[in-house]
Coordinates of C-alpha atoms in Angstrom, one line a residue:
Chain A
M27 CA -17.3 32.2 27.4
P28 CA -14.2 31.7 25.3
G29 CA -12.9 34.4 23.1
A30 CA -13.1 34.1 19.3
L31 CA -11.0 31.6 17.3
L32 CA -9.4 32.7 14.1
F33 CA -9.2 30.1 11.3
S34 CA -6.6 30.9 8.8
S35 CA -5.6 28.4 6.0
R36 CA -5.7 28.4 2.3
L37 CA -5.7 24.6 2.1
D38 CA -8.2 23.5 4.7
D39 CA -11.9 23.8 4.4
P40 CA -13.3 26.6 6.7
V41 CA -16.9 25.3 6.4
A42 CA -16.0 21.8 7.6
W43 CA -13.7 23.1 10.3
S44 CA -16.3 25.7 11.6
A45 CA -19.0 22.9 11.8
A46 CA -16.6 20.5 13.5
L47 CA -15.5 23.1 16.1
K48 CA -19.1 24.2 16.8
A49 CA -20.1 20.6 17.2
E50 CA -17.6 20.3 20.0
M51 CA -18.2 23.8 21.5
P52 CA -21.4 25.5 20.2
E53 CA -20.7 28.8 21.9
L54 CA -17.3 29.2 20.0
D55 CA -17.1 32.3 17.8
V56 CA -15.2 31.2 14.7
R57 CA -13.8 33.9 12.5
V58 CA -12.4 32.9 9.1
S59 CA -9.5 34.8 7.7
P60 CA -9.4 37.5 6.3
D61 CA -12.7 38.4 8.0
L62 CA -11.3 38.9 11.5
G63 CA -13.9 41.4 12.8
D64 CA -12.4 43.1 15.9
P65 CA -8.9 41.7 16.3
A66 CA -9.2 42.2 20.1
D67 CA -11.9 39.5 20.2
I68 CA -9.6 36.8 19.1
E69 CA -8.1 34.6 21.8
T70 CA -7.0 31.5 19.9
A71 CA -5.9 30.7 16.3
L72 CA -6.0 27.6 14.2
V73 CA -3.7 28.2 11.3
W74 CA -1.8 26.7 8.4
K75 CA 0.8 29.2 7.0
A76 CA -1.2 32.3 8.1
P77 CA -0.2 35.4 6.2
P78 CA 2.9 36.9 7.8
G79 CA 1.9 39.5 10.4
E80 CA -1.7 38.3 10.7
L81 CA -1.1 36.6 14.1
A82 CA 1.1 39.4 15.3
S83 CA -1.9 41.8 14.8
L84 CA -4.0 40.0 17.4
P85 CA -3.5 41.8 20.8
N86 CA -5.2 39.2 23.0
L87 CA -4.0 36.0 21.3
K88 CA -3.2 33.3 23.9
L89 CA -2.8 30.1 21.9
I90 CA -1.8 29.2 18.3
T91 CA -2.7 25.8 17.1
N92 CA -1.0 24.5 13.9
L93 CA -3.2 22.7 11.4
G94 CA -0.9 19.8 11.2
A95 CA 2.1 18.1 12.9
G96 CA 4.9 20.2 11.5
V97 CA 5.2 23.7 13.1
D98 CA 8.2 24.9 11.1
P99 CA 6.1 27.6 9.3
I100 CA 5.0 29.1 12.6
L101 CA 8.4 29.0 14.2
A102 CA 9.9 30.6 11.0
D103 CA 7.5 33.6 11.3
A104 CA 9.5 36.1 13.3
T105 CA 6.5 38.4 13.6
I106 CA 4.8 36.0 16.0
P107 CA 5.5 36.9 19.7
P108 CA 7.5 34.0 21.1
H109 CA 5.7 34.0 24.4
I110 CA 2.4 32.7 22.8
P111 CA 2.3 28.9 23.2
V112 CA 2.1 26.9 20.0
A113 CA 0.2 23.6 19.9
R114 CA 0.4 21.1 17.0
L115 CA -2.3 18.8 15.9
G116 CA -1.5 15.1 15.8
D117 CA -4.2 12.6 16.6
E118 CA -4.6 8.9 16.0
V119 CA -6.6 9.4 12.7
M120 CA -3.9 11.7 11.3
A121 CA -1.2 9.2 12.4
Q122 CA -3.2 6.3 10.8
M123 CA -3.6 8.2 7.5
M124 CA 0.1 8.9 7.4
A125 CA 1.0 5.3 8.3
Q126 CA -1.3 4.1 5.5
F127 CA 0.2 6.6 3.0
V128 CA 3.8 5.5 3.9
T129 CA 2.7 1.9 3.7
M130 CA 1.4 2.5 0.2
C131 CA 4.6 4.2 -0.9
V132 CA 6.8 1.5 0.6
L133 CA 4.8 -1.3 -0.9
R134 CA 4.9 0.4 -4.2
H135 CA 8.7 0.6 -4.1
Y136 CA 9.0 -2.9 -2.7
R137 CA 6.9 -4.4 -5.5
D138 CA 8.5 -2.1 -8.2
L139 CA 5.1 -0.8 -9.1
G140 CA 6.7 2.3 -10.8
R141 CA 8.3 -0.1 -13.4
Y142 CA 5.0 -1.9 -13.9
E143 CA 3.2 1.3 -14.4
R144 CA 5.7 2.3 -17.1
Q145 CA 5.2 -1.2 -18.7
H146 CA 1.5 -0.6 -18.8
R147 CA 2.0 2.6 -20.7
E148 CA 4.2 0.7 -23.2
A149 CA 1.7 -2.1 -23.4
R150 CA 4.5 -4.5 -22.3
W151 CA 3.9 -7.7 -20.4
H152 CA 7.1 -8.6 -18.5
Y153 CA 7.3 -10.4 -15.2
E154 CA 10.0 -10.5 -12.6
L155 CA 10.0 -12.8 -9.6
P156 CA 9.4 -10.7 -6.4
R157 CA 11.3 -11.0 -3.2
A158 CA 9.6 -11.7 0.1
S159 CA 9.1 -8.5 2.1
Y160 CA 11.3 -9.6 5.0
D161 CA 14.3 -9.4 2.6
V162 CA 13.7 -5.7 1.9
P163 CA 14.7 -3.7 5.0
V164 CA 12.8 -0.5 5.6
G165 CA 14.2 2.4 7.6
I166 CA 12.2 5.3 9.0
M167 CA 13.8 8.6 10.0
G168 CA 11.6 10.3 12.7
I169 CA 9.8 7.9 15.0
G170 CA 7.5 10.1 17.0
L171 CA 3.7 9.9 16.7
L172 CA 3.7 9.8 12.8
G173 CA 6.9 7.9 12.1
G174 CA 6.4 5.5 15.0
G175 CA 2.9 4.7 13.7
A176 CA 4.2 4.1 10.2
A177 CA 7.0 1.9 11.6
R178 CA 4.5 -0.2 13.5
M179 CA 2.1 -0.6 10.5
L180 CA 4.9 -1.7 8.2
A181 CA 6.2 -4.2 10.8
S182 CA 2.7 -5.5 11.3
I183 CA 2.3 -6.4 7.6
G184 CA 5.6 -8.2 7.3
F185 CA 8.5 -5.7 6.8
R186 CA 11.8 -5.7 8.8
V187 CA 11.7 -2.1 10.0
A188 CA 14.3 0.1 11.8
G189 CA 13.8 3.6 13.0
W190 CA 16.2 6.5 13.6
G191 CA 15.6 9.5 15.8
R192 CA 17.2 12.3 17.8
S193 CA 16.8 10.6 21.2
P194 CA 16.5 6.9 22.4
R195 CA 13.2 5.2 21.9
T196 CA 11.9 1.7 22.3
I197 CA 9.2 0.5 19.9
E198 CA 8.2 -3.2 20.1
G199 CA 9.2 -5.1 16.9
I200 CA 11.3 -2.1 15.6
E201 CA 15.1 -1.9 15.7
T202 CA 15.9 1.7 16.9
Y203 CA 18.9 3.9 16.3
H204 CA 19.6 7.4 17.7
G205 CA 22.0 10.2 17.4
P206 CA 24.2 11.5 14.6
E207 CA 26.8 8.7 15.0
R208 CA 24.3 5.9 14.5
L209 CA 22.9 7.4 11.3
A210 CA 25.4 5.8 8.9
P211 CA 24.8 2.2 10.3
F212 CA 21.0 2.8 10.2
L213 CA 21.3 3.9 6.5
A214 CA 23.7 1.0 5.6
R215 CA 21.0 -1.6 6.5
T216 CA 18.1 0.3 4.7
E217 CA 16.9 -0.4 1.2
I218 CA 13.7 1.8 1.4
L219 CA 14.3 5.0 3.4
V220 CA 11.3 6.9 4.7
C221 CA 11.8 10.4 6.0
L222 CA 9.2 11.7 8.5
L223 CA 11.4 14.1 10.4
P224 CA 10.2 17.6 11.6
L225 CA 12.1 20.5 10.0
T226 CA 14.4 22.0 12.6
R227 CA 17.9 23.5 12.7
E228 CA 19.3 20.0 13.3
T229 CA 17.4 18.2 10.5
R230 CA 17.7 20.7 7.7
H231 CA 19.4 18.8 4.8
I232 CA 20.1 15.8 7.1
V233 CA 19.5 13.7 4.1
N234 CA 22.5 15.1 2.2
R235 CA 25.0 13.6 -0.2
D236 CA 26.8 11.7 2.6
A237 CA 23.5 10.2 3.9
L238 CA 22.3 9.3 0.4
Y239 CA 25.5 7.5 -0.4
A240 CA 25.5 5.7 3.0
L241 CA 22.5 3.8 1.7
P242 CA 23.1 0.7 -0.4
R243 CA 23.2 1.4 -4.1
G244 CA 19.8 1.3 -5.7
A245 CA 18.0 2.3 -2.5
K246 CA 14.6 4.0 -2.7
L247 CA 13.5 7.2 -0.9
V248 CA 10.1 8.3 0.4
N249 CA 9.8 11.8 1.9
C250 CA 6.5 12.5 3.6
G251 CA 7.9 14.8 6.3
R252 CA 9.4 18.1 5.3
G253 CA 11.1 19.1 2.0
G254 CA 13.9 20.9 3.8
T255 CA 15.2 17.7 5.5
V256 CA 16.4 16.5 2.1
D257 CA 19.1 18.3 0.1
E258 CA 17.3 18.3 -3.3
A259 CA 20.4 19.1 -5.3
A260 CA 22.2 16.1 -3.8
L261 CA 19.1 13.9 -4.4
L262 CA 18.9 14.9 -8.0
T263 CA 22.6 13.9 -8.5
A264 CA 22.1 10.6 -6.7
L265 CA 19.0 9.8 -8.8
Q266 CA 20.8 10.7 -12.0
D267 CA 23.8 8.4 -11.2
G268 CA 21.6 5.5 -10.0
Q269 CA 22.7 5.6 -6.3
I270 CA 19.0 6.2 -5.6
A271 CA 16.8 4.1 -7.9
E272 CA 13.5 5.8 -7.2
A273 CA 11.9 8.4 -5.0
T274 CA 8.4 9.3 -3.9
L275 CA 8.4 12.9 -2.8
D276 CA 5.3 14.5 -1.1
V277 CA 7.1 17.5 0.3
F278 CA 9.7 20.0 -1.2
E279 CA 11.9 22.8 -0.3
T280 CA 9.5 25.1 -2.3
E281 CA 5.8 24.2 -2.5
P282 CA 4.2 24.0 -5.0
L283 CA 7.2 22.4 -6.7
P284 CA 8.1 24.9 -9.5
E285 CA 7.0 23.7 -12.9
T286 CA 10.6 23.9 -14.2
H287 CA 12.0 21.5 -11.5
P288 CA 13.7 18.5 -13.1
F289 CA 11.8 16.1 -10.6
W290 CA 8.7 16.6 -12.7
R291 CA 10.3 15.1 -15.7
M292 CA 12.0 12.1 -14.1
D293 CA 10.3 8.7 -14.6
Q294 CA 11.9 7.4 -11.4
V295 CA 10.4 10.1 -9.3
L296 CA 6.8 10.5 -8.2
V297 CA 6.0 14.1 -7.3
L298 CA 3.0 14.4 -5.0
P299 CA 1.4 17.7 -3.9
H300 CA 1.8 17.3 -0.1
I301 CA -1.2 15.0 0.4
A302 CA 0.1 12.3 2.7
S303 CA -2.0 13.1 5.8
I304 CA -4.4 15.8 7.1
A305 CA -6.1 16.6 10.3
V306 CA -9.7 15.4 9.8
P307 CA -11.9 18.2 11.1
E308 CA -14.4 16.0 13.0
I309 CA -11.6 14.2 14.8
A310 CA -9.0 17.0 15.3
A311 CA -11.6 19.6 16.5
R312 CA -11.8 17.6 19.8
D313 CA -8.1 18.4 20.6
V314 CA -8.5 22.0 19.5
V315 CA -11.5 22.5 21.8
E316 CA -9.9 20.6 24.7
N317 CA -7.1 23.1 24.7
I318 CA -9.5 26.0 24.7
R319 CA -11.2 24.5 27.7
R320 CA -7.9 24.0 29.4
L321 CA -6.9 27.6 28.7
H322 CA -10.0 28.8 30.5
Q323 CA -9.6 26.4 33.4
G324 CA -5.9 27.3 33.8
L325 CA -4.9 23.6 33.2
P326 CA -1.7 22.6 31.3
L327 CA -2.2 22.8 27.5
L328 CA -1.7 19.6 25.4
N329 CA 0.7 19.1 22.5
I330 CA 2.7 22.3 23.1
V331 CA 5.7 22.7 20.9
D332 CA 9.2 23.1 22.5
R333 CA 10.4 26.2 20.5
A334 CA 14.1 25.4 21.3
R335 CA 13.8 21.8 20.0
G336 CA 11.6 22.9 17.1
Y337 CA 8.8 20.3 17.4
Chain B
M5 CA 13.5 -43.7 -1.3
P6 CA 10.9 -41.5 -3.0
G7 CA 10.4 -41.6 -6.7
A8 CA 11.5 -38.7 -8.9
L9 CA 9.8 -35.3 -8.9
L10 CA 9.1 -33.6 -12.2
F11 CA 9.4 -29.8 -12.1
S12 CA 7.5 -28.1 -15.0
S13 CA 6.9 -24.4 -15.2
R14 CA 7.9 -21.7 -17.7
L15 CA 7.5 -19.0 -15.0
D16 CA 9.2 -20.3 -11.9
D17 CA 13.0 -20.7 -11.4
P18 CA 14.0 -24.4 -11.6
V19 CA 17.4 -23.8 -10.0
A20 CA 15.9 -22.1 -6.9
W21 CA 13.2 -24.8 -6.7
S22 CA 15.6 -27.7 -7.0
A23 CA 17.8 -26.2 -4.3
A24 CA 14.9 -25.6 -2.0
L25 CA 13.5 -29.1 -2.5
K26 CA 16.9 -30.7 -1.9
A27 CA 17.4 -28.6 1.2
E28 CA 14.2 -30.3 2.6
M29 CA 14.8 -33.7 1.1
P30 CA 18.4 -34.3 -0.1
E31 CA 17.7 -37.7 -1.6
L32 CA 14.9 -36.3 -3.9
D33 CA 15.6 -36.8 -7.6
V34 CA 14.4 -33.6 -9.3
R35 CA 13.8 -33.7 -13.1
V36 CA 13.3 -30.4 -14.8
S37 CA 10.9 -30.4 -17.8
P38 CA 11.5 -31.2 -20.7
D39 CA 14.4 -33.4 -19.4
L40 CA 12.2 -36.1 -17.9
G41 CA 14.6 -39.1 -18.2
D42 CA 12.6 -42.3 -17.8
P43 CA 9.0 -41.2 -17.3
A44 CA 8.4 -44.3 -15.2
D45 CA 10.7 -42.9 -12.5
I46 CA 8.5 -40.0 -11.8
E47 CA 6.1 -40.3 -8.9
T48 CA 5.3 -36.7 -8.1
A49 CA 5.0 -33.5 -10.2
L50 CA 5.3 -29.8 -9.2
V51 CA 3.8 -27.8 -12.1
W52 CA 2.5 -24.5 -13.4
K53 CA 0.6 -24.9 -16.7
A54 CA 2.5 -28.1 -17.7
P55 CA 2.4 -28.7 -21.5
P56 CA -0.8 -30.6 -22.3
G57 CA -0.2 -34.3 -22.2
E58 CA 3.1 -34.1 -20.2
L59 CA 1.5 -35.3 -17.0
A60 CA -0.6 -37.9 -18.8
S61 CA 2.7 -39.5 -20.1
L62 CA 3.9 -40.4 -16.6
P63 CA 2.7 -44.0 -15.8
N64 CA 3.6 -44.0 -12.1
L65 CA 2.4 -40.4 -11.2
K66 CA 0.8 -40.4 -7.8
L67 CA 0.5 -36.7 -6.8
I68 CA 0.4 -33.4 -8.7
T69 CA 1.2 -30.3 -6.8
N70 CA 0.2 -27.0 -8.4
L71 CA 2.8 -24.1 -8.2
G72 CA 0.2 -21.7 -6.8
A73 CA -3.2 -21.5 -5.2
G74 CA -5.4 -21.6 -8.3
V75 CA -5.6 -25.1 -9.8
D76 CA -7.9 -24.2 -12.8
P77 CA -5.2 -24.9 -15.4
I78 CA -4.8 -28.5 -14.0
L79 CA -8.5 -29.2 -13.8
A80 CA -9.0 -27.8 -17.3
D81 CA -6.4 -30.3 -18.7
A82 CA -8.6 -33.3 -19.7
T83 CA -5.6 -35.4 -20.5
I84 CA -4.7 -35.7 -16.7
P85 CA -6.2 -38.9 -15.2
P86 CA -8.8 -37.7 -12.7
H87 CA -7.8 -40.3 -10.0
I88 CA -4.5 -38.6 -9.4
P89 CA -4.8 -36.3 -6.4
V90 CA -4.0 -32.6 -7.0
A91 CA -2.5 -30.5 -4.2
R92 CA -2.3 -26.7 -4.3
L93 CA 0.4 -24.5 -2.7
G94 CA -0.8 -21.9 -0.3
D95 CA 1.4 -21.0 2.7
E96 CA 1.6 -18.1 5.1
V97 CA 4.3 -16.3 3.1
M98 CA 2.3 -16.6 -0.2
A99 CA -0.8 -15.3 1.7
Q100 CA 1.2 -12.4 3.2
M101 CA 2.6 -11.4 -0.2
M102 CA -0.9 -11.5 -1.7
A103 CA -2.4 -9.5 1.3
Q104 CA 0.4 -6.9 0.9
F105 CA -0.2 -6.6 -2.8
V106 CA -4.0 -6.2 -2.4
T107 CA -3.3 -3.7 0.4
M108 CA -1.1 -1.7 -2.0
C109 CA -3.8 -1.7 -4.7
V110 CA -6.5 -0.8 -2.3
L111 CA -4.5 2.1 -0.8
R112 CA -3.6 3.3 -4.2
H113 CA -7.3 3.5 -5.2
Y114 CA -8.3 4.9 -1.8
R115 CA -5.8 7.7 -2.1
D116 CA -6.4 8.3 -5.8
L117 CA -2.8 7.6 -6.6
G118 CA -3.5 7.0 -10.3
R119 CA -4.7 10.6 -10.6
Y120 CA -1.7 11.9 -8.9
E121 CA 0.6 9.8 -11.1
R122 CA -1.1 11.4 -14.1
Q123 CA -0.6 14.9 -12.5
H124 CA 3.1 14.1 -12.1
R125 CA 3.4 13.4 -15.8
E126 CA 1.6 16.7 -16.6
A127 CA 3.8 18.6 -14.1
R128 CA 0.6 19.7 -12.3
W129 CA 0.4 20.4 -8.6
H130 CA -3.2 20.0 -7.5
Y131 CA -4.4 18.9 -4.1
E132 CA -7.7 17.3 -3.0
L133 CA -8.7 16.7 0.6
P134 CA -8.6 13.0 1.3
R135 CA -11.3 11.0 3.2
A136 CA -10.5 8.9 6.2
S137 CA -10.2 5.2 5.3
Y138 CA -13.1 4.1 7.5
D139 CA -15.4 6.1 5.1
V140 CA -14.3 4.0 2.1
P141 CA -15.7 0.5 2.4
V142 CA -13.7 -2.3 0.9
G143 CA -15.3 -5.6 -0.2
I144 CA -13.4 -8.9 -0.9
M145 CA -14.8 -11.7 -3.0
G146 CA -13.2 -14.9 -2.0
I147 CA -12.2 -15.2 1.7
G148 CA -10.2 -18.4 2.0
L149 CA -6.5 -18.4 2.7
L150 CA -5.6 -15.6 0.4
G151 CA -8.7 -13.4 0.5
G152 CA -9.2 -13.9 4.2
G153 CA -5.6 -12.8 4.8
A154 CA -6.1 -9.7 2.6
A155 CA -9.3 -8.9 4.5
R156 CA -7.6 -9.1 7.9
M157 CA -4.6 -7.0 6.8
L158 CA -6.9 -4.3 5.4
A159 CA -9.0 -4.3 8.5
S160 CA -5.9 -4.1 10.7
I161 CA -4.7 -0.9 9.0
G162 CA -8.1 0.9 9.3
F163 CA -10.4 -0.1 6.5
R164 CA -14.0 -1.2 6.9
V165 CA -13.9 -4.6 5.2
A166 CA -16.6 -7.0 4.1
G167 CA -16.1 -10.4 2.5
W168 CA -18.2 -12.5 0.3
G169 CA -17.8 -16.3 -0.4
R170 CA -19.6 -19.4 -1.5
S171 CA -20.2 -20.7 2.0
P172 CA -20.6 -19.1 5.5
R173 CA -17.4 -18.0 7.2
T174 CA -16.6 -16.0 10.4
I175 CA -13.6 -13.7 10.4
E176 CA -13.1 -11.4 13.3
G177 CA -13.5 -7.8 12.4
I178 CA -14.9 -8.6 8.9
E179 CA -18.5 -8.4 7.9
T180 CA -19.2 -11.6 5.9
Y181 CA -21.8 -12.4 3.3
H182 CA -22.3 -15.7 1.5
G183 CA -24.3 -17.2 -1.4
P184 CA -25.7 -15.8 -4.6
E185 CA -28.6 -14.0 -3.0
R186 CA -26.3 -12.0 -0.7
L187 CA -24.0 -10.8 -3.5
A188 CA -26.0 -7.7 -4.5
P189 CA -26.2 -6.3 -0.9
F190 CA -22.5 -7.0 -0.5
L191 CA -21.7 -5.1 -3.7
A192 CA -24.0 -2.2 -2.8
R193 CA -22.0 -1.4 0.3
T194 CA -18.6 -1.7 -1.5
E195 CA -16.6 1.2 -3.0
I196 CA -13.4 -0.8 -3.7
L197 CA -14.0 -4.3 -4.8
V198 CA -11.2 -6.9 -4.7
C199 CA -11.7 -10.2 -6.5
L200 CA -9.7 -13.1 -5.2
L201 CA -12.0 -16.0 -6.2
P202 CA -10.8 -19.3 -7.6
L203 CA -12.0 -19.9 -11.2
T204 CA -14.7 -22.6 -11.2
R205 CA -17.9 -23.3 -13.1
E206 CA -19.7 -21.2 -10.5
T207 CA -17.4 -18.2 -10.5
R208 CA -16.8 -17.8 -14.2
H209 CA -17.9 -14.3 -15.1
I210 CA -19.4 -13.9 -11.7
V211 CA -18.3 -10.2 -11.9
N212 CA -20.6 -9.6 -14.9
R213 CA -22.6 -6.5 -16.0
D214 CA -25.2 -7.0 -13.2
A215 CA -22.5 -7.3 -10.5
L216 CA -20.6 -4.2 -11.8
Y217 CA -23.7 -2.1 -11.8
A218 CA -24.7 -3.3 -8.3
L219 CA -21.6 -1.4 -7.0
P220 CA -22.1 2.3 -6.3
R221 CA -21.3 4.5 -9.3
G222 CA -17.6 5.3 -9.5
A223 CA -16.5 2.2 -7.6
K224 CA -13.0 0.7 -8.2
L225 CA -12.0 -2.8 -9.0
V226 CA -8.9 -4.9 -8.1
N227 CA -8.6 -8.4 -9.6
C228 CA -5.8 -10.5 -8.3
G229 CA -7.6 -13.8 -8.5
R230 CA -8.4 -15.2 -11.9
G231 CA -9.1 -13.3 -15.1
G232 CA -12.1 -15.6 -16.0
T233 CA -14.1 -14.5 -12.9
V234 CA -14.6 -11.0 -14.5
D235 CA -16.5 -10.5 -17.7
E236 CA -13.9 -8.3 -19.4
A237 CA -16.3 -7.0 -22.1
A238 CA -18.8 -5.9 -19.4
L239 CA -15.9 -4.3 -17.4
L240 CA -14.7 -2.4 -20.5
T241 CA -18.2 -0.9 -21.0
A242 CA -18.5 -0.1 -17.3
L243 CA -15.1 1.7 -17.4
Q244 CA -16.0 3.6 -20.5
D245 CA -19.3 4.9 -19.1
G246 CA -17.8 5.8 -15.6
Q247 CA -19.7 3.2 -13.6
I248 CA -16.3 1.8 -12.7
A249 CA -13.9 4.6 -12.1
E250 CA -10.6 2.7 -12.1
A251 CA -9.4 -0.9 -12.2
T252 CA -6.2 -2.7 -11.2
L253 CA -6.0 -6.0 -13.1
D254 CA -3.3 -8.5 -12.4
V255 CA -5.1 -11.4 -14.2
F256 CA -6.9 -11.7 -17.5
E257 CA -9.0 -14.1 -19.5
T258 CA -6.0 -14.5 -21.9
E259 CA -2.5 -14.1 -20.5
P260 CA -0.3 -12.4 -21.5
L261 CA -3.0 -9.8 -22.3
P262 CA -2.9 -9.3 -26.1
E263 CA -1.1 -6.1 -27.2
T264 CA -4.3 -4.9 -29.0
H265 CA -6.5 -5.1 -25.9
P266 CA -8.1 -1.7 -25.1
F267 CA -7.2 -2.1 -21.4
W268 CA -3.5 -1.3 -22.3
R269 CA -4.5 2.1 -23.6
M270 CA -6.9 3.1 -20.8
D271 CA -5.5 5.6 -18.3
Q272 CA -7.9 4.5 -15.6
V273 CA -6.7 0.8 -15.8
L274 CA -3.5 -0.5 -14.6
V275 CA -2.5 -3.8 -16.3
L276 CA -0.1 -5.9 -14.3
P277 CA 1.5 -9.1 -15.6
H278 CA 0.1 -11.6 -13.0
I279 CA 2.6 -10.6 -10.3
A280 CA 0.6 -10.4 -7.1
S281 CA 1.9 -13.4 -5.2
I282 CA 4.2 -16.4 -5.8
A283 CA 5.2 -19.4 -3.9
V284 CA 8.6 -18.6 -2.4
P285 CA 10.7 -21.8 -3.0
E286 CA 12.5 -21.9 0.4
I287 CA 9.1 -21.7 2.2
A288 CA 6.8 -23.6 -0.2
A289 CA 9.2 -26.5 -0.6
R290 CA 8.4 -27.6 2.9
D291 CA 4.8 -28.3 2.0
V292 CA 5.8 -30.1 -1.2
V293 CA 8.2 -32.4 0.7
E294 CA 5.8 -32.9 3.5
N295 CA 3.2 -34.4 1.1
I296 CA 5.9 -36.6 -0.5
R297 CA 6.7 -38.0 3.0
R298 CA 3.0 -38.5 3.7
L299 CA 2.6 -40.3 0.4
H300 CA 5.3 -42.8 1.4
Q301 CA 4.0 -43.2 4.9
G302 CA 0.4 -43.7 3.7
L303 CA -0.8 -40.6 5.6
P304 CA -3.5 -38.3 4.4
L305 CA -2.2 -35.7 2.0
L306 CA -2.5 -32.0 2.7
N307 CA -4.1 -29.2 0.7
I308 CA -5.8 -31.6 -1.7
V309 CA -8.2 -30.0 -4.2
D310 CA -11.9 -31.1 -4.3
R311 CA -12.3 -31.6 -8.1
A312 CA -16.1 -31.2 -7.9
R313 CA -15.8 -27.9 -6.1
G314 CA -12.9 -26.8 -8.3
Y315 CA -10.6 -25.6 -5.5

């Protein structure tokens, strides 16, 4: 009999998650924050930005699962005992939803849809001949489960795609670059840059002024990874002077993006409220429950985060 | 030595087309409307909405090639002698560009991007949990070169796609319907409807009030085919009463869409200036020149339109 699972998220639906978890493991006792009952009953936690201290208050906690791919909120919470393993969610459906979202953002920039949307509001009919997609190189920073899936989808529909990551990787049909010294050449060949990096010590503000100006003038930026990977002040300047022509931003250094932030009032920016991809309960519950079974059988846990690496 | 080719289009670039045609056939004499020279020299024409009477004035015209897939403007011009064969352009690059454009429009409706764009303009951060794409059925009317390509691309990235056409067709991974009596069941299972039909006697206003109300309430419409296939008055009513939640319209009964048309002022409509796909000169010139060669060698011409069928 597994111990209780604590569900703690202000964004995800506890009813859908409880139903999905119980469909996979009917005997699982699911407690929804803040109704913990006896904290000593809780053995596993499924969380997105749990209130600081909540996880530290659970004396028998053996596994924390992050309700998403990016675990930076958990690793940043110093109250969580570092010996408790942290797993992240990341399944094929989540990867597909992210790839579709990135594909939508890239197509929208490639076909200048932002300009046509403005023309619609001005009741203006004006046509420009489009380029073929293979003439508009796309670059993806971060080519793990999510970024690699986005790269493959974009290549499959006709884009010339390159990917950049921390370590060497081979993806069929994708030109890959790795390491700090290959970042500038990767950026120089990229007209639409997609950022899907995890937030770690190494990636904080990796898209800084130098990186933005290593892109060709008039490049476009999509950030669906973590807000902290982009230096927002540098991006604001690059947008104002035309170095970056347009940006689609789904993540920000502070979320929700403060109402006073200039991004809201820029026509060439699309601010989105962190919607690119989610863990779909009916799918992702399988991985959560598989790890609970493994915990009880003493088997190696899946999707465990390397705290030193940060993802 | 082939006779001269007349290029006549107000939308396409004569310089790019002349260069592309001469790259394929250096000896080709390209005349750009209205500078015809001696009309008797002209043997072939490459046209998009040529001025009425222009083609009829060419005594030795042997082949008309339409600068696009939809030949309704040529067939509607009663001054053109009906014995002259009409070819239409439609190559893999044009099909890919259309499939990408349709994919962008479908993804935009699937992920409710129109609503998020409005939220951006209101500086409002509000998040709704998305559905997985396989829960949002897409239906494509017209599943020839362009529609079939769009159907395959959407299926390949995770949508459940059905197609409807005039005659039976089999496309792997796509549920197909055909004929007037199967239109209602096709519409009933479709949440995002894409219209890519040619404009013929049979398809004029095929998306009428009955068809719009055969869709589930709150369905979304994308028209990248021909404006005349949709009854715009019926669509306006269906949008106003919420039967159709949103529409992306790239084609209209009258183009440019008149400034006074209510579509321009509707938040739930995106009016686009007929931009979905074009014939890319460097690619499409190959098919134009291939038919000129076949004409001279007495071989069967390619991509010839069936005037009775209308496409």
